[in-house]
PDB file of C-alpha atoms in Angstrom:
ATOM      1  CA  MET A   1       8.726  10.598  -8.252  1.00 83.00           C
ATOM      2  CA  PHE A   2      11.592  12.047  -6.213  1.00 86.00           C
ATOM      3  CA  ASN A   3       9.230  13.908  -3.876  1.00 90.00           C
ATOM      4  CA  TRP A   4       7.175  10.765  -3.275  1.00 90.00           C
ATOM      5  CA  TYR A   5      10.313   8.796  -2.428  1.00 90.00           C
ATOM      6  CA  VAL A   6      11.503  11.444   0.032  1.00 92.00           C
ATOM      7  CA  GLY A   7       8.044  11.673   1.585  1.00 93.00           C
ATOM      8  CA  LEU A   8       7.760   7.916   2.011  1.00 91.00           C
ATOM      9  CA  LEU A   9      11.214   7.774   3.583  1.00 92.00           C
ATOM     10  CA  ALA A  10      10.265  10.525   6.026  1.00 94.00           C
ATOM     11  CA  VAL A  11       6.937   8.917   6.943  1.00 93.00           C
ATOM     12  CA  SER A  12       8.607   5.521   7.393  1.00 93.00           C
ATOM     13  CA  GLY A  13      11.220   7.072   9.656  1.00 94.00           C
ATOM     14  CA  VAL A  14       8.687   8.878  11.828  1.00 95.00           C
ATOM     15  CA  VAL A  15       6.506   5.755  12.125  1.00 93.00           C
ATOM     16  CA  MET A  16       9.495   3.596  13.105  1.00 93.00           C
ATOM     17  CA  ILE A  17      10.549   6.139  15.744  1.00 95.00           C
ATOM     18  CA  ALA A  18       7.000   6.159  17.134  1.00 94.00           C
ATOM     19  CA  MET A  19       6.930   2.345  17.254  1.00 91.00           C
ATOM     20  CA  ALA A  20      10.282   2.312  19.074  1.00 93.00           C
ATOM     21  CA  MET A  21       8.958   4.732  21.693  1.00 93.00           C
ATOM     22  CA  ALA A  22       5.632   2.918  22.211  1.00 88.00           C
ATOM     23  CA  GLU A  23       5.237   0.804  25.317  1.00 77.00           C
ATOM     24  CA  ASN A  24       3.759  -2.485  24.173  1.00 77.00           C
ATOM     25  CA  ARG A  25       4.756  -6.135  24.193  1.00 76.00           C
ATOM     26  CA  GLN A  26       7.362  -5.916  21.426  1.00 80.00           C
ATOM     27  CA  SER A  27      10.811  -7.330  22.101  1.00 84.00           C
ATOM     28  CA  ASN A  28      13.815  -5.207  22.945  1.00 88.00           C
ATOM     29  CA  VAL A  29      15.450  -6.233  19.658  1.00 90.00           C
ATOM     30  CA  SER A  30      12.440  -5.010  17.680  1.00 87.00           C
ATOM     31  CA  ARG A  31      12.448  -1.708  19.567  1.00 90.00           C
ATOM     32  CA  LEU A  32      16.190  -1.372  18.973  1.00 93.00           C
ATOM     33  CA  ILE A  33      15.832  -1.982  15.232  1.00 92.00           C
ATOM     34  CA  ASN A  34      13.032   0.579  15.043  1.00 92.00           C
ATOM     35  CA  GLY A  35      15.090   2.999  17.120  1.00 94.00           C
ATOM     36  CA  ILE A  36      18.112   2.706  14.835  1.00 95.00           C
ATOM     37  CA  LEU A  37      16.463   2.551  11.426  1.00 93.00           C
ATOM     38  CA  GLY A  38      13.835   5.226  12.112  1.00 94.00           C
ATOM     39  CA  PRO A  39      16.309   8.108  12.505  1.00 97.00           C
ATOM     40  CA  LEU A  40      18.355   6.779   9.572  1.00 95.00           C
ATOM     41  CA  TYR A  41      15.335   6.817   7.253  1.00 93.00           C
ATOM     42  CA  LEU A  42      14.277  10.248   8.489  1.00 96.00           C
ATOM     43  CA  GLY A  43      17.816  11.596   8.231  1.00 95.00           C
ATOM     44  CA  TYR A  44      18.222  10.334   4.684  1.00 92.00           C
ATOM     45  CA  ALA A  45      14.891  11.896   3.723  1.00 93.00           C
ATOM     46  CA  LEU A  46      15.967  15.220   5.225  1.00 95.00           C
ATOM     47  CA  TYR A  47      19.292  14.995   3.401  1.00 93.00           C
ATOM     48  CA  LEU A  48      17.575  14.350   0.080  1.00 91.00           C
ATOM     49  CA  ALA A  49      15.029  17.102   0.683  1.00 93.00           C
ATOM     50  CA  PHE A  50      17.370  19.879   1.814  1.00 94.00           C
ATOM     51  CA  LEU A  51      21.018  19.083   1.010  1.00 92.00           C
ATOM     52  CA  PHE A  52      20.921  16.995  -2.154  1.00 91.00           C
ATOM     53  CA  GLU A  53      21.857  19.221  -5.082  1.00 88.00           C
ATOM     54  CA  GLY A  54      20.631  17.058  -7.908  1.00 83.00           C
ATOM     55  CA  GLY A  55      22.273  14.593 -10.219  1.00 83.00           C
ATOM     56  CA  SER A  56      21.530  10.912 -10.232  1.00 80.00           C
ATOM     57  CA  TYR A  57      20.112   8.902  -7.363  1.00 77.00           C
ATOM     58  CA  LEU A  58      18.818   5.388  -6.930  1.00 75.00           C
ATOM     59  CA  ILE A  59      15.393   4.551  -5.608  1.00 81.00           C
ATOM     60  CA  PHE A  60      15.343   1.386  -3.534  1.00 79.00           C
ATOM     61  CA  PHE A  61      11.753   0.309  -3.085  1.00 81.00           C
ATOM     62  CA  GLN A  62      13.078  -2.695  -1.172  1.00 81.00           C
ATOM     63  CA  ALA A  63      13.857  -0.234   1.639  1.00 82.00           C
ATOM     64  CA  PHE A  64      10.118  -0.068   2.359  1.00 86.00           C
ATOM     65  CA  ILE A  65       9.861  -3.789   3.074  1.00 91.00           C
ATOM     66  CA  VAL A  66      11.628  -3.372   6.434  1.00 87.00           C
ATOM     67  CA  PRO A  67       9.194  -0.767   7.834  1.00 88.00           C
ATOM     68  CA  VAL A  68       6.240  -2.898   6.743  1.00 90.00           C
ATOM     69  CA  LEU A  69       7.673  -5.986   8.450  1.00 89.00           C
ATOM     70  CA  LEU A  70       8.415  -3.997  11.601  1.00 87.00           C
ATOM     71  CA  ALA A  71       4.873  -2.595  11.606  1.00 88.00           C
ATOM     72  CA  VAL A  72       3.425  -6.115  11.234  1.00 88.00           C
ATOM     73  CA  ASP A  73       5.582  -7.271  14.151  1.00 84.00           C
ATOM     74  CA  PHE A  74       4.482  -4.247  16.198  1.00 85.00           C
ATOM     75  CA  PHE A  75       0.763  -4.891  15.727  1.00 84.00           C
ATOM     76  CA  ARG A  76       1.061  -8.655  16.038  1.00 80.00           C
ATOM     77  CA  ASN A  77       2.639  -8.286  19.472  1.00 72.00           C
ATOM     78  CA  ARG A  78       0.052  -5.694  20.475  1.00 69.00           C
ATOM     79  CA  THR A  79      -2.889  -8.102  20.524  1.00 65.00           C
ATOM     80  CA  PRO A  80      -2.933 -10.388  23.575  1.00 70.00           C
ATOM     81  CA  ARG A  81      -2.728 -14.087  22.942  1.00 69.00           C
ATOM     82  CA  GLN A  82      -5.609 -16.184  24.174  1.00 76.00           C
ATOM     83  CA  LYS A  83      -4.808 -18.523  27.060  1.00 82.00           C
ATOM     84  CA  LEU A  84      -5.760 -22.159  26.660  1.00 83.00           C
ATOM     85  CA  THR A  85      -8.224 -23.781  29.016  1.00 90.00           C
ATOM     86  CA  ALA A  86      -7.340 -26.998  30.843  1.00 90.00           C
ATOM     87  CA  THR A  87      -9.445 -28.983  28.361  1.00 92.00           C
ATOM     88  CA  GLN A  88      -7.689 -27.405  25.368  1.00 89.00           C
ATOM     89  CA  LYS A  89      -4.276 -28.112  26.897  1.00 88.00           C
ATOM     90  CA  ALA A  90      -5.229 -31.743  27.511  1.00 91.00           C
ATOM     91  CA  TRP A  91      -6.521 -32.127  23.944  1.00 91.00           C
ATOM     92  CA  ARG A  92      -3.305 -30.699  22.466  1.00 89.00           C
ATOM     93  CA  GLU A  93      -1.224 -32.980  24.654  1.00 90.00           C
ATOM     94  CA  HIS A  94      -3.333 -35.939  23.496  1.00 91.00           C
ATOM     95  CA  GLN A  95      -2.818 -34.942  19.844  1.00 90.00           C
ATOM     96  CA  ARG A  96       0.942 -34.670  20.337  1.00 88.00           C
ATOM     97  CA  SER A  97       1.118 -38.079  21.968  1.00 89.00           C
ATOM     98  CA  GLU A  98      -0.902 -39.613  19.101  1.00 87.00           C
ATOM     99  CA  GLN A  99       1.439 -38.130  16.503  1.00 84.00           C
ATOM    100  CA  GLY A 100       4.476 -39.500  18.316  1.00 73.00           C
ATOM    101  CA  ARG A 101       3.360 -43.105  17.880  1.00 68.00           C
TER     102      ARG A 101
END
C-alpha cells in the first residue's frame, strides 16, 4: 500500500508539472496552482521513497482530489467553445426577455 501511495503521489506531481508547463487556454491561476502543487507532490513522494525511515504515516486519499480537479479544468479549457450564430444569439436574447416578464 505504501508503494502505491508514493507512486500515485509521484505521478500526480509529474502530471501537474506537465499541465503547468503546457501552453493552452488555462488561466494563470490554474497554471500557478499546478506549478506550486506539482513539485510539492513530487517532492513528498521522493521524500517518502528515499528519506523516510519507517514508522507510522498517514495516507490522505483526499490529496488526489486536487489533481483530478486540476486535470478536469485543464482538459475543459483545452476544447474550444463553439461561437453562437446571429440567430442563436437572438433566440437567447428573446428567451431572456421572456423570463424577465
